[in-house]
PDB file of C-alpha atoms and ligand atoms in Angstrom:
ATOM      1  CA  UNK A   1       5.346   0.273  22.719  1.00 76.00           C
ATOM      2  CA  UNK A   2       5.624   1.944  19.340  1.00 87.00           C
ATOM      3  CA  UNK A   3       6.272  -0.458  16.507  1.00 93.00           C
ATOM      4  CA  UNK A   4       8.518   0.673  13.697  1.00 95.00           C
ATOM      5  CA  UNK A   5       7.312   0.861  10.161  1.00 94.00           C
ATOM      6  CA  UNK A   6       8.712  -1.635   7.781  1.00 93.00           C
ATOM      7  CA  UNK A   7      10.647   1.072   6.044  1.00 95.00           C
ATOM      8  CA  UNK A   8      12.231   2.239   9.440  1.00 95.00           C
ATOM      9  CA  UNK A   9      13.013  -1.311  10.548  1.00 96.00           C
ATOM     10  CA  UNK A  10      14.464  -2.780   7.325  1.00 95.00           C
ATOM     11  CA  UNK A  11      16.328   0.320   6.282  1.00 96.00           C
ATOM     12  CA  UNK A  12      18.179   0.091   9.561  1.00 95.00           C
ATOM     13  CA  UNK A  13      18.637  -3.718   9.224  1.00 94.00           C
ATOM     14  CA  UNK A  14      19.610  -3.840   5.547  1.00 94.00           C
ATOM     15  CA  UNK A  15      23.303  -4.572   6.007  1.00 92.00           C
ATOM     16  CA  UNK A  16      22.911  -7.039   8.835  1.00 90.00           C
ATOM     17  CA  UNK A  17      20.187  -8.907   6.944  1.00 90.00           C
ATOM     18  CA  UNK A  18      22.377  -9.168   3.867  1.00 89.00           C
ATOM     19  CA  UNK A  19      25.141 -10.692   5.968  1.00 88.00           C
ATOM     20  CA  UNK A  20      22.968 -13.787   6.435  1.00 87.00           C
ATOM     21  CA  UNK A  21      23.664 -14.540   2.835  1.00 89.00           C
ATOM     22  CA  UNK A  22      26.971 -12.925   2.196  1.00 87.00           C
ATOM     23  CA  UNK A  23      28.402 -14.573   5.492  1.00 86.00           C
ATOM     24  CA  UNK A  24      30.322 -11.399   6.306  1.00 85.00           C
ATOM     25  CA  UNK A  25      30.242 -12.045   9.977  1.00 83.00           C
ATOM     26  CA  UNK A  26      32.221 -13.958  12.579  1.00 88.00           C
ATOM     27  CA  UNK A  27      32.667 -17.822  11.959  1.00 88.00           C
ATOM     28  CA  UNK A  28      30.532 -18.484  15.034  1.00 88.00           C
ATOM     29  CA  UNK A  29      27.709 -16.277  13.612  1.00 85.00           C
ATOM     30  CA  UNK A  30      27.902 -18.055  10.231  1.00 83.00           C
ATOM     31  CA  UNK A  31      27.790 -21.369  12.014  1.00 84.00           C
ATOM     32  CA  UNK A  32      24.726 -20.358  13.906  1.00 84.00           C
ATOM     33  CA  UNK A  33      22.991 -18.989  10.747  1.00 79.00           C
ATOM     34  CA  UNK A  34      23.691 -22.303   8.895  1.00 83.00           C
ATOM     35  CA  UNK A  35      22.155 -24.082  11.974  1.00 81.00           C
ATOM     36  CA  UNK A  36      19.187 -21.900  12.627  1.00 81.00           C
ATOM     37  CA  UNK A  37      18.490 -20.406   9.232  1.00 85.00           C
ATOM     38  CA  UNK A  38      18.902 -23.406   7.034  1.00 90.00           C
ATOM     39  CA  UNK A  39      15.307 -23.088   5.781  1.00 92.00           C
ATOM     40  CA  UNK A  40      16.152 -19.649   4.295  1.00 93.00           C
ATOM     41  CA  UNK A  41      19.022 -21.187   2.243  1.00 93.00           C
ATOM     42  CA  UNK A  42      16.778 -24.057   1.176  1.00 96.00           C
ATOM     43  CA  UNK A  43      14.074 -21.650   0.216  1.00 97.00           C
ATOM     44  CA  UNK A  44      16.371 -19.811  -2.027  1.00 97.00           C
ATOM     45  CA  UNK A  45      17.555 -22.927  -3.845  1.00 97.00           C
ATOM     46  CA  UNK A  46      14.033 -24.322  -4.154  1.00 98.00           C
ATOM     47  CA  UNK A  47      12.624 -21.006  -5.528  1.00 98.00           C
ATOM     48  CA  UNK A  48      15.307 -20.989  -8.178  1.00 98.00           C
ATOM     49  CA  UNK A  49      14.539 -24.585  -9.079  1.00 98.00           C
ATOM     50  CA  UNK A  50      10.808 -23.805  -9.349  1.00 98.00           C
ATOM     51  CA  UNK A  51      11.429 -20.802 -11.476  1.00 98.00           C
ATOM     52  CA  UNK A  52      12.954 -22.841 -14.290  1.00 98.00           C
ATOM     53  CA  UNK A  53      13.222 -22.252 -17.165  1.00 98.00           C
ATOM     54  CA  UNK A  54      14.242 -18.775 -16.074  1.00 98.00           C
ATOM     55  CA  UNK A  55      15.435 -17.637 -19.524  1.00 98.00           C
ATOM     56  CA  UNK A  56      12.840 -15.396 -21.209  1.00 96.00           C
ATOM     57  CA  UNK A  57      10.508 -15.298 -18.222  1.00 98.00           C
ATOM     58  CA  UNK A  58       9.436 -12.105 -16.305  1.00 98.00           C
ATOM     59  CA  UNK A  59       9.418 -11.988 -12.469  1.00 98.00           C
ATOM     60  CA  UNK A  60       8.147  -9.723  -9.717  1.00 98.00           C
ATOM     61  CA  UNK A  61      10.139 -10.064  -6.520  1.00 98.00           C
ATOM     62  CA  UNK A  62       8.088  -8.539  -3.699  1.00 98.00           C
ATOM     63  CA  UNK A  63       9.940  -7.567  -0.514  1.00 98.00           C
ATOM     64  CA  UNK A  64      13.097  -8.127  -2.580  1.00 98.00           C
ATOM     65  CA  UNK A  65      15.476  -7.069   0.349  1.00 97.00           C
ATOM     66  CA  UNK A  66      19.019  -6.675  -0.840  1.00 97.00           C
ATOM     67  CA  UNK A  67      18.218  -8.314  -4.153  1.00 98.00           C
ATOM     68  CA  UNK A  68      19.499 -11.847  -3.800  1.00 97.00           C
ATOM     69  CA  UNK A  69      16.580 -13.459  -5.705  1.00 98.00           C
ATOM     70  CA  UNK A  70      16.067 -10.656  -8.286  1.00 98.00           C
ATOM     71  CA  UNK A  71      19.684 -10.396  -9.263  1.00 98.00           C
ATOM     72  CA  UNK A  72      20.231 -14.179  -9.448  1.00 98.00           C
ATOM     73  CA  UNK A  73      17.200 -14.538 -11.766  1.00 98.00           C
ATOM     74  CA  UNK A  74      18.553 -11.706 -13.893  1.00 98.00           C
ATOM     75  CA  UNK A  75      21.941 -13.503 -13.987  1.00 98.00           C
ATOM     76  CA  UNK A  76      20.230 -16.637 -15.127  1.00 98.00           C
ATOM     77  CA  UNK A  77      18.639 -15.010 -18.046  1.00 98.00           C
ATOM     78  CA  UNK A  78      15.283 -13.727 -16.996  1.00 98.00           C
ATOM     79  CA  UNK A  79      13.793 -11.293 -19.618  1.00 98.00           C
ATOM     80  CA  UNK A  80      12.741  -8.807 -16.916  1.00 98.00           C
ATOM     81  CA  UNK A  81      12.864  -8.705 -13.044  1.00 98.00           C
ATOM     82  CA  UNK A  82      11.134  -6.042 -11.066  1.00 98.00           C
ATOM     83  CA  UNK A  83      12.149  -5.980  -7.400  1.00 98.00           C
ATOM     84  CA  UNK A  84       9.832  -4.117  -4.950  1.00 98.00           C
ATOM     85  CA  UNK A  85      10.456  -3.183  -1.434  1.00 98.00           C
ATOM     86  CA  UNK A  86       8.966  -0.768   1.021  1.00 98.00           C
ATOM     87  CA  UNK A  87      12.505  -0.088   2.664  1.00 97.00           C
ATOM     88  CA  UNK A  88      14.297   2.723   0.786  1.00 97.00           C
ATOM     89  CA  UNK A  89      17.741   1.446   1.899  1.00 97.00           C
ATOM     90  CA  UNK A  90      17.006  -2.050   0.408  1.00 97.00           C
ATOM     91  CA  UNK A  91      16.258  -0.471  -2.921  1.00 98.00           C
ATOM     92  CA  UNK A  92      19.388   1.680  -2.866  1.00 98.00           C
ATOM     93  CA  UNK A  93      21.399  -1.466  -2.314  1.00 97.00           C
ATOM     94  CA  UNK A  94      19.730  -3.360  -5.044  1.00 98.00           C
ATOM     95  CA  UNK A  95      20.262  -0.623  -7.657  1.00 98.00           C
ATOM     96  CA  UNK A  96      23.885  -0.309  -6.855  1.00 98.00           C
ATOM     97  CA  UNK A  97      24.407  -3.994  -7.064  1.00 97.00           C
ATOM     98  CA  UNK A  98      22.485  -4.266 -10.345  1.00 98.00           C
ATOM     99  CA  UNK A  99      24.661  -1.433 -11.818  1.00 98.00           C
ATOM    100  CA  UNK A 100      27.876  -3.021 -10.584  1.00 98.00           C
ATOM    101  CA  UNK A 101      26.933  -6.398 -12.075  1.00 98.00           C
ATOM    102  CA  UNK A 102      25.747  -4.799 -15.260  1.00 98.00           C
ATOM    103  CA  UNK A 103      22.293  -6.176 -14.762  1.00 98.00           C
ATOM    104  CA  UNK A 104      20.537  -2.799 -14.744  1.00 95.00           C
ATOM    105  CA  UNK A 105      18.996  -3.263 -18.161  1.00 96.00           C
ATOM    106  CA  UNK A 106      16.993  -6.327 -17.161  1.00 98.00           C
ATOM    107  CA  UNK A 107      16.210  -5.368 -13.520  1.00 98.00           C
ATOM    108  CA  UNK A 108      14.237  -2.475 -12.215  1.00 98.00           C
ATOM    109  CA  UNK A 109      14.040  -1.806  -8.367  1.00 98.00           C
ATOM    110  CA  UNK A 110      11.067   0.171  -7.013  1.00 98.00           C
ATOM    111  CA  UNK A 111      10.502   1.515  -3.571  1.00 98.00           C
ATOM    112  CA  UNK A 112       6.860   0.732  -2.932  1.00 97.00           C
ATOM    113  CA  UNK A 113       4.479  -1.044  -0.627  1.00 97.00           C
ATOM    114  CA  UNK A 114       3.000  -4.067  -2.380  1.00 98.00           C
ATOM    115  CA  UNK A 115      -0.397  -2.944  -1.231  1.00 97.00           C
ATOM    116  CA  UNK A 116      -0.250   0.201  -3.400  1.00 96.00           C
ATOM    117  CA  UNK A 117       1.535  -1.377  -6.335  1.00 96.00           C
ATOM    118  CA  UNK A 118       0.101  -1.398  -9.899  1.00 93.00           C
ATOM    119  CA  UNK A 119       1.820  -2.454 -13.038  1.00 94.00           C
ATOM    120  CA  UNK A 120       1.050  -1.787 -16.733  1.00 92.00           C
ATOM    121  CA  UNK A 121       2.225  -5.300 -17.682  1.00 95.00           C
ATOM    122  CA  UNK A 122       1.826  -8.696 -16.090  1.00 97.00           C
ATOM    123  CA  UNK A 123       4.637 -10.967 -14.735  1.00 98.00           C
ATOM    124  CA  UNK A 124       4.992 -14.758 -15.405  1.00 98.00           C
ATOM    125  CA  UNK A 125       6.065 -15.304 -11.776  1.00 98.00           C
ATOM    126  CA  UNK A 126       5.695 -13.399  -8.593  1.00 98.00           C
ATOM    127  CA  UNK A 127       7.882 -14.247  -5.598  1.00 98.00           C
ATOM    128  CA  UNK A 128       7.261 -13.058  -2.100  1.00 98.00           C
ATOM    129  CA  UNK A 129       9.908 -14.638   0.232  1.00 98.00           C
ATOM    130  CA  UNK A 130      10.081 -13.569   3.954  1.00 97.00           C
ATOM    131  CA  UNK A 131       7.374 -11.015   3.258  1.00 98.00           C
ATOM    132  CA  UNK A 132       4.221 -12.128   4.925  1.00 98.00           C
ATOM    133  CA  UNK A 133       6.101 -12.421   8.251  1.00 97.00           C
ATOM    134  CA  UNK A 134       5.661  -8.570   8.326  1.00 97.00           C
ATOM    135  CA  UNK A 135       2.266  -8.081   6.929  1.00 97.00           C
ATOM    136  CA  UNK A 136      -0.612  -8.139   9.356  1.00 94.00           C
ATOM    137  CA  UNK A 137      -3.439  -8.756   6.911  1.00 94.00           C
ATOM    138  CA  UNK A 138      -2.258 -10.471   3.709  1.00 97.00           C
ATOM    139  CA  UNK A 139      -5.404 -10.100   1.634  1.00 96.00           C
ATOM    140  CA  UNK A 140      -4.634  -6.825  -0.059  1.00 97.00           C
ATOM    141  CA  UNK A 141      -1.114  -7.827  -0.916  1.00 98.00           C
ATOM    142  CA  UNK A 142      -2.206 -11.174  -2.176  1.00 98.00           C
ATOM    143  CA  UNK A 143      -4.904  -9.551  -4.430  1.00 97.00           C
ATOM    144  CA  UNK A 144      -2.211  -7.255  -5.932  1.00 97.00           C
ATOM    145  CA  UNK A 145      -0.021 -10.168  -6.644  1.00 98.00           C
ATOM    146  CA  UNK A 146      -2.706 -12.197  -8.339  1.00 97.00           C
ATOM    147  CA  UNK A 147      -3.714  -9.174 -10.557  1.00 97.00           C
ATOM    148  CA  UNK A 148      -0.201  -8.843 -11.939  1.00 97.00           C
ATOM    149  CA  UNK A 149       0.675 -12.570 -12.240  1.00 98.00           C
ATOM    150  CA  UNK A 150       0.049 -14.792 -15.269  1.00 98.00           C
ATOM    151  CA  UNK A 151       1.480 -18.096 -14.290  1.00 98.00           C
ATOM    152  CA  UNK A 152       2.123 -18.608 -10.512  1.00 98.00           C
ATOM    153  CA  UNK A 153       3.112 -17.048  -7.291  1.00 98.00           C
ATOM    154  CA  UNK A 154       5.702 -18.516  -4.915  1.00 98.00           C
ATOM    155  CA  UNK A 155       5.437 -17.283  -1.304  1.00 98.00           C
ATOM    156  CA  UNK A 156       6.707 -18.174   2.205  1.00 98.00           C
ATOM    157  CA  UNK A 157       4.832 -17.840   5.410  1.00 98.00           C
ATOM    158  CA  UNK A 158       6.175 -18.629   8.921  1.00 97.00           C
ATOM    159  CA  UNK A 159       4.634 -21.464  10.664  1.00 97.00           C
ATOM    160  CA  UNK A 160       2.362 -20.658  13.550  1.00 96.00           C
ATOM    161  CA  UNK A 161       3.808 -23.044  16.044  1.00 89.00           C
ATOM    162  CA  UNK A 162       7.389 -24.078  15.420  1.00 91.00           C
ATOM    163  CA  UNK A 163      10.572 -24.049  17.595  1.00 89.00           C
ATOM    164  CA  UNK A 164      11.347 -20.590  16.024  1.00 89.00           C
ATOM    165  CA  UNK A 165       8.014 -18.871  16.785  1.00 94.00           C
ATOM    166  CA  UNK A 166       8.511 -17.785  20.353  1.00 95.00           C
ATOM    167  CA  UNK A 167      12.198 -16.685  20.170  1.00 94.00           C
ATOM    168  CA  UNK A 168      11.573 -14.824  16.988  1.00 94.00           C
ATOM    169  CA  UNK A 169       8.486 -13.044  18.397  1.00 95.00           C
ATOM    170  CA  UNK A 170      10.419 -11.998  21.384  1.00 95.00           C
ATOM    171  CA  UNK A 171      13.495 -10.858  19.496  1.00 94.00           C
ATOM    172  CA  UNK A 172      11.581  -8.858  17.012  1.00 95.00           C
ATOM    173  CA  UNK A 173       9.180  -7.383  19.556  1.00 94.00           C
ATOM    174  CA  UNK A 174      12.209  -6.058  21.497  1.00 95.00           C
ATOM    175  CA  UNK A 175      13.456  -4.436  18.312  1.00 94.00           C
ATOM    176  CA  UNK A 176      10.003  -2.915  17.807  1.00 95.00           C
ATOM    177  CA  UNK A 177       9.299  -4.879  14.642  1.00 96.00           C
ATOM    178  CA  UNK A 178       5.857  -6.622  14.338  1.00 95.00           C
ATOM    179  CA  UNK A 179       5.906 -10.248  13.110  1.00 97.00           C
ATOM    180  CA  UNK A 180       3.036 -12.665  12.214  1.00 97.00           C
ATOM    181  CA  UNK A 181       2.693 -16.392  11.894  1.00 97.00           C
ATOM    182  CA  UNK A 182       0.191 -18.558  10.106  1.00 97.00           C
ATOM    183  CA  UNK A 183      -1.424 -21.969  10.136  1.00 97.00           C
ATOM    184  CA  UNK A 184      -2.007 -23.964   6.871  1.00 97.00           C
ATOM    185  CA  UNK A 185      -5.743 -23.422   7.220  1.00 98.00           C
ATOM    186  CA  UNK A 186      -5.226 -19.619   7.543  1.00 98.00           C
ATOM    187  CA  UNK A 187      -2.983 -19.579   4.499  1.00 98.00           C
ATOM    188  CA  UNK A 188      -5.496 -21.636   2.371  1.00 98.00           C
ATOM    189  CA  UNK A 189      -8.259 -19.229   3.329  1.00 98.00           C
ATOM    190  CA  UNK A 190      -6.263 -16.109   2.560  1.00 98.00           C
ATOM    191  CA  UNK A 191      -5.115 -17.580  -0.815  1.00 98.00           C
ATOM    192  CA  UNK A 192      -8.630 -18.711  -1.805  1.00 97.00           C
ATOM    193  CA  UNK A 193     -10.175 -15.328  -0.867  1.00 96.00           C
ATOM    194  CA  UNK A 194      -7.592 -13.684  -3.000  1.00 97.00           C
ATOM    195  CA  UNK A 195      -8.752 -15.694  -5.976  1.00 96.00           C
ATOM    196  CA  UNK A 196      -5.982 -18.375  -6.129  1.00 97.00           C
ATOM    197  CA  UNK A 197      -7.735 -21.705  -6.822  1.00 94.00           C
ATOM    198  CA  UNK A 198      -4.661 -24.106  -7.028  1.00 97.00           C
ATOM    199  CA  UNK A 199      -2.759 -23.824  -3.762  1.00 98.00           C
ATOM    200  CA  UNK A 200       0.196 -26.115  -2.746  1.00 98.00           C
ATOM    201  CA  UNK A 201       1.671 -25.813   0.606  1.00 98.00           C
ATOM    202  CA  UNK A 202       4.927 -27.424   1.579  1.00 97.00           C
ATOM    203  CA  UNK A 203       6.511 -27.186   5.011  1.00 97.00           C
ATOM    204  CA  UNK A 204      10.243 -26.312   5.087  1.00 95.00           C
ATOM    205  CA  UNK A 205      11.305 -26.291   8.747  1.00 93.00           C
ATOM    206  CA  UNK A 206       9.745 -23.292  10.355  1.00 94.00           C
ATOM    207  CA  UNK A 207       8.199 -21.931   7.206  1.00 96.00           C
ATOM    208  CA  UNK A 208       5.573 -22.886   4.593  1.00 98.00           C
ATOM    209  CA  UNK A 209       6.526 -22.552   0.923  1.00 98.00           C
ATOM    210  CA  UNK A 210       3.325 -21.869  -1.055  1.00 98.00           C
ATOM    211  CA  UNK A 211       2.890 -22.243  -4.760  1.00 98.00           C
ATOM    212  CA  UNK A 212      -0.349 -20.948  -6.113  1.00 98.00           C
ATOM    213  CA  UNK A 213      -2.082 -20.013  -9.411  1.00 97.00           C
TER     214      UNK A 213
HETATM  215  C1  LIG B 301      13.125 -10.556   5.561  1.00 72.16           C
HETATM  216  S1  LIG B 301      13.238  -9.431   4.197  1.00 72.16           S
HETATM  217  C2  LIG B 301      13.287 -10.645   2.931  1.00 72.16           C
HETATM  218  C3  LIG B 301      14.073 -10.175   1.703  1.00 72.16           C
HETATM  219  C4  LIG B 301      14.198 -11.147   0.587  1.00 72.16           C
HETATM  220  N1  LIG B 301      12.890 -11.484  -0.018  1.00 72.16           N
HETATM  221  C5  LIG B 301      14.918 -12.415   0.935  1.00 72.16           C
HETATM  222  O1  LIG B 301      14.215 -13.441   1.292  1.00 72.16           O
HETATM  223  O2  LIG B 301      16.126 -12.376   1.001  1.00 72.16           O
HETATM  224  C6  LIG B 301      11.582  -8.744   4.166  1.00 72.16           C
HETATM  225  C7  LIG B 301      11.447  -7.630   3.208  1.00 72.16           C
HETATM  226  O3  LIG B 301      10.159  -7.277   2.991  1.00 72.16           O
HETATM  227  C8  LIG B 301       9.997  -5.941   2.801  1.00 72.16           C
HETATM  228  N2  LIG B 301       8.527  -5.562   3.129  1.00 72.16           N
HETATM  229  C9  LIG B 301       7.854  -5.635   4.225  1.00 72.16           C
HETATM  230  N3  LIG B 301       6.535  -5.259   4.013  1.00 72.16           N
HETATM  231  C10 LIG B 301       6.435  -4.890   2.696  1.00 72.16           C
HETATM  232  C11 LIG B 301       5.410  -4.365   1.958  1.00 72.16           C
HETATM  233  N4  LIG B 301       4.190  -4.199   2.433  1.00 72.16           N
HETATM  234  N5  LIG B 301       5.742  -4.043   0.599  1.00 72.16           N
HETATM  235  C12 LIG B 301       6.861  -4.301   0.164  1.00 72.16           C
HETATM  236  N6  LIG B 301       8.008  -4.783   0.844  1.00 72.16           N
HETATM  237  C13 LIG B 301       7.735  -5.096   2.122  1.00 72.16           C
HETATM  238  C14 LIG B 301      10.878  -5.343   3.979  1.00 72.16           C
HETATM  239  O4  LIG B 301      11.210  -4.033   3.774  1.00 72.16           O
HETATM  240  C15 LIG B 301      12.111  -6.360   3.802  1.00 72.16           C
HETATM  241  O5  LIG B 301      13.092  -5.747   3.025  1.00 72.16           O
END
């Protein structure tokens, strides 16, 4: 079975992924999202809380998707937000939204794989939410993040064994999208090997929220 690249998969899924947040779907589907994807909404609220004070800080949002985190941080007064995504369609949507919301002076959206990303300046905070689910070997991506981050990174990783693991694995396999799951021990190992010495792991339902510096 040929697996799709992340650009192929997420460029095709951009609109339906966005509907998880915009709730532009049937009442039943919204109800199911609220039930099954509660951790995604909690993760968003927690990331914003842990980003305070946002005003004057710089952010790198890796795997920015349709720009929910990046645009909200810009709205809350971030000095600069760079959103990075390997899917061209995601970046197109982010750019249009930034322009429509008049946030295009403080935001920049770049179509790029984190493993190939370099920056001429560092960021205070780097975010990677719902990203490592789709990266087979996180070491290179984590190294890149550490190199460009001054204060801390905030990341999510899907839990190796949770009620969501098997249904998600099957659903994404059928759509030809590879997906990966992690134990706390594996995450700690990856983080330490990438040079992060302070690593805090908090479980949020079927995902781990990791803060590291
Ligand atoms: C599930 S979406 C999460 C979007 C957003 N962070 C959120 O939580 O709303 C995952 C995103 O990661 C992107 N992605 C996957 N692998 C990537 C990589 N190696 N470099 C940059 N982006 C990547 C995908 O294209 C996709 O848009």
